[in-house]
CSV table of C-alpha atoms in Angstrom, one decimal:
chain,number,residue,atom,x,y,z
P,1285,UNK,CA,5.8,78.6,47.9
P,1286,UNK,CA,5.4,76.5,44.9
P,1287,UNK,CA,5.2,72.6,44.5
P,1288,UNK,CA,8.4,70.8,44.3
P,1289,UNK,CA,9.1,67.2,43.2
P,1290,UNK,CA,12.6,66.8,44.6
P,1291,UNK,CA,14.1,67.9,47.6
P,1292,UNK,CA,17.9,67.8,48.3
P,1293,UNK,CA,19.0,68.2,51.9
P,1294,UNK,CA,22.9,69.0,52.3
P,1295,UNK,CA,25.0,68.7,55.3
P,1296,UNK,CA,27.6,71.3,55.1
P,1297,UNK,CA,31.1,70.8,56.4
P,1298,UNK,CA,34.4,72.7,55.8
P,1299,UNK,CA,35.7,70.3,53.4
P,1300,UNK,CA,32.8,68.2,52.3
P,1301,UNK,CA,28.9,68.3,51.3
P,1302,UNK,CA,26.9,65.3,52.2
P,1303,UNK,CA,23.8,65.2,50.3
P,1304,UNK,CA,20.4,63.2,50.3
P,1305,UNK,CA,18.1,63.4,47.4
P,1306,UNK,CA,14.3,62.7,48.2
P,1307,UNK,CA,11.8,62.2,45.5
P,1308,UNK,CA,8.3,60.9,45.2
P,1309,UNK,CA,9.3,57.3,45.3
P,1310,UNK,CA,10.7,56.2,48.6
P,1311,UNK,CA,14.2,55.3,47.3
P,1312,UNK,CA,16.7,57.9,48.7
P,1313,UNK,CA,20.0,58.8,46.8
P,1314,UNK,CA,23.0,59.7,49.0
P,1315,UNK,CA,26.5,60.8,48.5
P,1316,UNK,CA,29.4,63.2,49.3
P,1317,UNK,CA,31.3,65.8,47.1
P,1318,UNK,CA,34.0,68.4,48.1
P,1319,UNK,CA,33.0,71.8,49.2
P,1320,UNK,CA,34.4,73.7,46.3
P,1321,UNK,CA,32.8,75.5,43.2
P,1322,UNK,CA,34.2,72.7,40.7
P,1323,UNK,CA,32.6,70.0,42.7
P,1324,UNK,CA,29.1,71.6,43.1
P,1325,UNK,CA,29.1,72.6,39.5
P,1326,UNK,CA,29.8,69.0,38.6
P,1327,UNK,CA,27.0,67.8,40.9
P,1328,UNK,CA,24.4,70.1,39.5
P,1329,UNK,CA,25.4,69.0,35.9
P,1330,UNK,CA,25.0,65.4,37.0
P,1331,UNK,CA,21.5,66.0,38.4
P,1332,UNK,CA,20.3,67.4,35.0
P,1333,UNK,CA,21.8,64.5,33.0
P,1334,UNK,CA,19.8,62.0,35.2
P,1335,UNK,CA,16.6,63.7,34.5
P,1336,UNK,CA,16.0,65.9,37.6
P,1337,UNK,CA,13.8,68.8,36.8
P,1338,UNK,CA,15.9,71.7,38.4
P,1339,UNK,CA,12.8,74.2,38.4
P,1340,UNK,CA,11.0,71.6,40.6
P,1341,UNK,CA,14.0,71.0,43.0
P,1342,UNK,CA,14.6,72.7,46.2
P,1343,UNK,CA,18.0,72.6,48.0
P,1344,UNK,CA,18.1,73.0,51.7
P,1345,UNK,CA,21.1,73.2,54.0
P,1346,UNK,CA,22.0,74.7,57.4
P,1347,UNK,CA,23.4,78.2,57.5
P,1348,UNK,CA,26.9,77.4,58.8
P,1349,UNK,CA,28.4,81.1,57.8
P,1350,UNK,CA,31.4,81.0,55.6
P,1351,UNK,CA,31.1,77.1,55.0
P,1352,UNK,CA,28.0,77.4,53.3
P,1353,UNK,CA,28.6,80.6,51.3
P,1354,UNK,CA,30.2,78.9,48.4
P,1355,UNK,CA,27.0,76.6,48.0
P,1356,UNK,CA,24.7,79.5,48.1
P,1357,UNK,CA,26.7,81.5,45.6
P,1358,UNK,CA,26.8,78.8,43.0
P,1359,UNK,CA,23.0,77.9,43.4
P,1360,UNK,CA,22.2,81.6,43.1
P,1361,UNK,CA,24.2,81.8,40.0
P,1362,UNK,CA,22.2,79.0,38.6
P,1363,UNK,CA,19.0,80.6,39.6
P,1364,UNK,CA,18.1,77.6,41.7
P,1365,UNK,CA,15.7,77.6,44.7
P,1366,UNK,CA,17.3,77.3,48.0
P,1367,UNK,CA,17.1,77.7,51.8
P,1368,UNK,CA,19.5,78.5,54.4
P,1369,UNK,CA,17.7,77.1,57.4
P,1370,UNK,CA,19.1,77.6,61.1
P,1371,UNK,CA,20.4,74.7,62.6
P,1372,UNK,CA,18.3,74.9,65.7
P,1373,UNK,CA,15.3,74.9,63.8
P,1374,UNK,CA,16.1,71.6,62.0
P,1375,UNK,CA,17.4,69.9,65.2
P,1376,UNK,CA,14.0,70.8,67.1
P,1377,UNK,CA,11.9,69.6,64.1
P,1378,UNK,CA,13.6,66.1,64.6
P,1379,UNK,CA,12.2,65.1,68.0
P,1380,UNK,CA,14.2,62.6,70.0
P,1381,UNK,CA,17.3,61.5,68.2
P,1382,UNK,CA,20.3,59.2,69.0
P,1383,UNK,CA,23.6,59.4,67.4
P,1384,UNK,CA,25.0,61.7,64.7
P,1385,UNK,CA,26.8,61.5,61.3
P,1386,UNK,CA,26.8,63.7,58.3
P,1387,UNK,CA,25.1,61.3,56.2
P,1388,UNK,CA,22.2,61.1,58.5
P,1389,UNK,CA,22.0,64.9,59.1
P,1390,UNK,CA,21.6,65.2,55.3
P,1391,UNK,CA,18.9,62.8,55.3
P,1392,UNK,CA,17.2,64.6,58.0
P,1393,UNK,CA,17.4,67.9,56.2
P,1394,UNK,CA,16.0,66.5,53.1
P,1395,UNK,CA,13.0,65.2,54.9
P,1396,UNK,CA,12.7,68.3,57.0
P,1397,UNK,CA,12.6,70.1,53.5
P,1398,UNK,CA,9.7,67.9,52.2
P,1399,UNK,CA,7.5,68.1,55.5
P,1400,UNK,CA,7.9,72.0,55.8
P,1401,UNK,CA,7.7,73.2,52.1
P,1402,UNK,CA,4.8,75.5,53.0
P,1403,UNK,CA,7.0,77.1,55.9
P,1404,UNK,CA,10.4,77.5,54.3
P,1405,UNK,CA,11.5,80.9,52.9
P,1406,UNK,CA,13.5,80.9,50.0
P,1407,UNK,CA,17.0,82.5,50.6
P,1408,UNK,CA,18.7,85.0,48.4
P,1409,UNK,CA,22.2,86.1,48.2
P,1410,UNK,CA,23.1,89.5,49.6
P,1411,UNK,CA,24.1,92.2,47.1
P,1412,UNK,CA,27.9,92.4,46.6
P,1413,UNK,CA,28.2,95.5,48.7
P,1414,UNK,CA,26.6,94.0,51.6
P,1415,UNK,CA,28.9,90.7,51.4
P,1416,UNK,CA,31.9,93.3,51.4
P,1417,UNK,CA,30.5,95.3,54.1
P,1418,UNK,CA,29.9,92.2,56.3
P,1419,UNK,CA,33.5,90.8,56.0
P,1420,UNK,CA,35.0,94.2,56.6
P,1421,UNK,CA,32.9,94.9,59.6
P,1422,UNK,CA,33.9,91.1,60.6
P,1423,UNK,CA,37.6,92.4,60.5
P,1424,UNK,CA,36.8,95.3,62.5
P,1425,UNK,CA,35.5,93.4,65.3
P,1426,UNK,CA,38.6,91.1,65.4
P,1427,UNK,CA,40.6,94.2,65.3
P,1428,UNK,CA,38.8,96.1,68.3
P,1429,UNK,CA,38.9,92.8,70.4
P,1430,UNK,CA,42.6,92.4,69.5
P,1431,UNK,CA,43.3,96.2,70.9
P,1432,UNK,CA,41.4,95.2,73.9
P,1433,UNK,CA,43.6,92.2,74.6
P,1434,UNK,CA,47.0,94.0,74.1
P,1435,UNK,CA,45.9,96.9,76.2
P,1436,UNK,CA,45.4,94.6,79.1
P,1437,UNK,CA,49.2,94.2,79.0
P,1438,UNK,CA,49.6,97.6,80.5
P,1439,UNK,CA,47.9,96.5,83.6
P,1440,UNK,CA,50.9,94.3,84.4
P,1441,UNK,CA,53.1,97.8,84.8
P,1442,UNK,CA,51.5,98.2,88.3
P,1443,UNK,CA,52.7,94.6,89.7
P,1444,UNK,CA,56.1,94.1,87.8
P,1445,UNK,CA,59.3,95.6,88.4
P,1446,UNK,CA,60.4,98.3,85.7
P,1447,UNK,CA,63.2,96.2,84.4
P,1448,UNK,CA,60.8,93.3,83.9
P,1449,UNK,CA,57.9,95.2,82.4
P,1450,UNK,CA,60.2,97.1,79.9
P,1451,UNK,CA,61.2,93.9,78.2
P,1452,UNK,CA,57.5,94.2,76.4
P,1453,UNK,CA,56.3,97.7,76.6
P,1454,UNK,CA,58.0,98.8,73.5
P,1455,UNK,CA,56.6,95.9,71.6
P,1456,UNK,CA,53.2,96.3,73.1
P,1457,UNK,CA,53.0,100.1,72.5
P,1458,UNK,CA,54.0,99.3,68.9
P,1459,UNK,CA,51.5,96.4,68.5
P,1460,UNK,CA,48.7,98.7,69.8
P,1461,UNK,CA,49.6,101.7,67.7
P,1462,UNK,CA,49.5,99.5,64.4
P,1463,UNK,CA,46.2,98.0,65.3
P,1464,UNK,CA,44.6,101.2,66.1
P,1465,UNK,CA,45.9,102.4,62.5
P,1466,UNK,CA,44.5,99.6,61.1
P,1467,UNK,CA,41.1,100.1,63.0
P,1468,UNK,CA,41.0,103.5,61.3
P,1469,UNK,CA,41.6,102.1,57.8
P,1470,UNK,CA,38.8,99.6,58.4
P,1471,UNK,CA,36.4,102.4,59.3
P,1472,UNK,CA,37.3,104.2,56.4
P,1473,UNK,CA,36.7,101.4,54.2
P,1474,UNK,CA,33.2,100.8,55.8
P,1475,UNK,CA,32.2,104.3,55.1
P,1476,UNK,CA,33.4,104.2,51.5
P,1477,UNK,CA,31.5,100.8,50.9
P,1478,UNK,CA,28.3,102.5,52.0
P,1479,UNK,CA,29.0,105.8,50.1
P,1480,UNK,CA,29.2,103.9,47.1
P,1481,UNK,CA,26.0,102.2,47.3
P,1482,UNK,CA,23.1,104.8,46.9
P,1483,UNK,CA,20.7,102.7,48.7
P,1484,UNK,CA,22.5,101.9,51.7
P,1485,UNK,CA,23.9,105.3,52.3
P,1486,UNK,CA,20.2,106.8,52.2
P,1487,UNK,CA,19.2,104.1,54.3
P,1488,UNK,CA,22.1,104.9,56.9
P,1489,UNK,CA,21.2,108.5,56.8
P,1490,UNK,CA,17.7,107.8,57.8
P,1491,UNK,CA,18.9,105.5,60.6
P,1492,UNK,CA,21.3,108.0,61.9
P,1493,UNK,CA,18.6,110.6,62.2
P,1494,UNK,CA,17.1,108.6,65.0
P,1495,UNK,CA,18.5,109.6,68.6
P,1496,UNK,CA,20.9,107.0,69.7
P,1497,UNK,CA,21.8,105.2,66.5
P,1498,UNK,CA,25.2,106.0,65.3
P,1499,UNK,CA,27.5,104.9,62.7
P,1500,UNK,CA,28.4,101.4,64.1
P,1501,UNK,CA,24.8,100.7,65.1
P,1502,UNK,CA,23.5,101.7,61.6
P,1503,UNK,CA,26.0,99.5,59.8
P,1504,UNK,CA,25.0,96.6,61.8
P,1505,UNK,CA,21.2,97.2,61.3
P,1506,UNK,CA,22.0,97.3,57.5
P,1507,UNK,CA,23.8,94.0,57.7
P,1508,UNK,CA,21.4,92.1,59.7
P,1509,UNK,CA,18.4,93.2,57.7
P,1510,UNK,CA,20.1,92.8,54.4
P,1511,UNK,CA,19.5,96.6,53.4
P,1512,UNK,CA,16.0,96.0,54.9
P,1513,UNK,CA,14.9,93.1,52.5
P,1514,UNK,CA,15.1,90.3,55.2
P,1515,UNK,CA,12.4,91.7,57.4
P,1516,UNK,CA,8.9,93.1,56.6
P,1517,UNK,CA,8.0,94.3,60.0
P,1518,UNK,CA,9.6,95.9,63.1
P,1519,UNK,CA,7.8,93.1,65.2
P,1520,UNK,CA,9.7,90.4,63.3
P,1521,UNK,CA,13.2,92.4,63.7
P,1522,UNK,CA,12.2,92.9,67.3
P,1523,UNK,CA,12.0,89.0,67.8
P,1524,UNK,CA,15.2,88.5,65.8
P,1525,UNK,CA,16.8,91.0,68.2
P,1526,UNK,CA,15.6,89.4,71.3
P,1527,UNK,CA,13.5,92.3,72.4
P,1528,UNK,CA,10.0,91.3,71.6
P,1529,UNK,CA,8.1,90.1,74.7
P,1530,UNK,CA,6.5,86.7,74.7
P,1531,UNK,CA,3.8,85.2,76.8
P,1532,UNK,CA,4.8,82.6,79.3
P,1533,UNK,CA,1.9,80.7,80.7
P,1534,UNK,CA,0.2,77.1,80.5
P,1535,UNK,CA,-3.2,76.0,82.0
P,1536,UNK,CA,-4.1,77.5,85.2
P,1537,UNK,CA,-0.9,76.4,87.1
P,1538,UNK,CA,1.9,78.4,85.1
P,1539,UNK,CA,1.3,82.3,84.8
P,1540,UNK,CA,4.8,83.3,84.3
P,1541,UNK,CA,5.9,86.9,83.6
P,1542,UNK,CA,6.0,88.0,79.8
P,1543,UNK,CA,9.6,87.6,78.9
P,1544,UNK,CA,12.0,88.0,76.1
P,1545,UNK,CA,13.6,85.0,74.3
P,1546,UNK,CA,17.2,84.1,74.6
P,1547,UNK,CA,17.0,83.0,70.9
P,1548,UNK,CA,18.4,86.2,69.4
P,1549,UNK,CA,21.3,88.0,67.5
P,1550,UNK,CA,23.0,88.8,70.7
P,1551,UNK,CA,25.3,91.5,69.1
P,1552,UNK,CA,22.1,93.2,67.7
P,1553,UNK,CA,20.6,93.2,71.1
P,1554,UNK,CA,23.6,94.7,72.6
P,1555,UNK,CA,23.8,97.4,70.2
P,1556,UNK,CA,20.2,98.4,70.7
P,1557,UNK,CA,20.7,98.3,74.4
P,1558,UNK,CA,23.5,100.9,74.2
P,1559,UNK,CA,21.4,102.9,71.7
P,1560,UNK,CA,18.6,103.0,74.4
P,1561,UNK,CA,20.9,104.2,77.1
P,1562,UNK,CA,22.0,107.1,74.7
P,1563,UNK,CA,18.5,107.8,73.6
P,1564,UNK,CA,17.4,108.4,77.2
P,1565,UNK,CA,19.9,110.9,77.7
P,1566,UNK,CA,19.4,112.9,74.6
P,1567,UNK,CA,15.7,112.2,73.4
P,1568,UNK,CA,13.2,114.2,75.8
P,1569,UNK,CA,10.3,111.8,74.7
P,1570,UNK,CA,12.1,108.6,75.8
P,1571,UNK,CA,13.8,110.2,78.7
P,1572,UNK,CA,10.2,111.3,80.1
P,1573,UNK,CA,9.0,108.0,79.3
P,1574,UNK,CA,11.8,106.2,81.2
P,1575,UNK,CA,11.5,108.6,84.4
P,1576,UNK,CA,7.8,107.9,84.3
P,1577,UNK,CA,7.9,104.3,84.3
P,1578,UNK,CA,10.7,104.2,86.8
P,1579,UNK,CA,8.5,106.5,89.0
P,1580,UNK,CA,5.7,103.8,88.7
P,1581,UNK,CA,8.2,101.2,90.1
P,1582,UNK,CA,8.9,99.5,87.0
P,1583,UNK,CA,12.1,97.5,86.8
P,1584,UNK,CA,15.1,99.3,84.9
P,1585,UNK,CA,15.6,96.4,82.5
P,1586,UNK,CA,11.9,96.2,81.7
P,1587,UNK,CA,11.7,99.9,80.8
P,1588,UNK,CA,15.0,99.7,78.8
P,1589,UNK,CA,13.6,96.9,76.7
P,1590,UNK,CA,10.4,98.6,76.2
P,1591,UNK,CA,12.7,101.6,74.8
P,1592,UNK,CA,14.5,99.0,72.6
P,1593,UNK,CA,11.2,98.0,71.0
P,1594,UNK,CA,10.2,101.7,70.5
P,1595,UNK,CA,13.6,102.3,68.8
P,1596,UNK,CA,13.0,99.2,66.4
P,1597,UNK,CA,9.6,100.4,65.4
P,1598,UNK,CA,11.3,104.1,64.6
P,1599,UNK,CA,13.8,102.2,62.7
P,1600,UNK,CA,11.3,100.6,60.3
P,1601,UNK,CA,9.2,103.6,60.4
P,1602,UNK,CA,11.8,106.0,58.9
P,1603,UNK,CA,12.9,103.4,56.2
P,1604,UNK,CA,9.2,102.8,55.4
P,1605,UNK,CA,8.4,106.5,55.1
P,1606,UNK,CA,11.8,107.3,53.4
P,1607,UNK,CA,12.0,110.5,55.7
P,1608,UNK,CA,14.2,111.5,58.6
P,1609,UNK,CA,13.0,110.9,62.1
P,1610,UNK,CA,11.0,113.8,63.6
P,1611,UNK,CA,10.7,114.4,67.3
P,1612,UNK,CA,7.2,115.4,67.8
P,1613,UNK,CA,7.6,115.7,71.7
P,1614,UNK,CA,9.1,119.4,71.2
P,1615,UNK,CA,6.1,120.4,69.7
P,1616,UNK,CA,3.7,119.2,72.3
P,1617,UNK,CA,2.0,121.9,74.5
């Protein structure tokens, strides 16, 4: 991380951006702009006019999903250094605090940036194909949830008279049919986006060579890892997914069991869990491992978590080798 002379903390809201500029002198500069491209462009031009060295400036703001995406886009287009930091990381770095306001939050983010320059990792904007893939996948998730919601209406047929239930039956069937058609279209769009990107398509084929990993899991892995540019090792991704075990002890009195952290991508963890259940059915090596550990008296969830970790390391192995997974178990004597 290079040395910076100016730190700009930004608190992101839906309509506004509160900022705080911290320099070498103790005087702070604070203000608010609209969360629009025009306002952000004007703000950057003003910084340049006031003598701010943009190549020695670090912008830091919380990762608030869609609300912070425009700010990240403008900063990236201007080749400026910025970091999107998890809100929890900033919150826990503040210690005991009282009260809350956007102005104060911007100030705390700026001071956080100055204190933790050596720890902050600069962010980069995902490639266009990954951005498109993410929003289409999000629409798919909402469509699947909607289908489940409307299909639950059929449960009422058992408890209502025919005359009452028929008042919504036709409409409900039509809605479910339309949503399922939309789901097919979204799945095809996801396949098209991946096929059009040679790198993503190649990575997906490598992932799908691993027993237990199918289309949906492979797509989410590609998004979570930003095409395997966001994580440098399987251990870091296992930590992100909530399957890496951590020690829980203190002094001589606390000797807790090794456990996983609840701070994780819960969607990724769920997909890895489903993948591990599939893997122990169709992968002889993992099936033998599961049965052996169960026979030793190990808890089912502990064994499954170990299998999730094994799958994560397999994922990074095939990507780093750029070759399909080969199950060596069948060659064992």
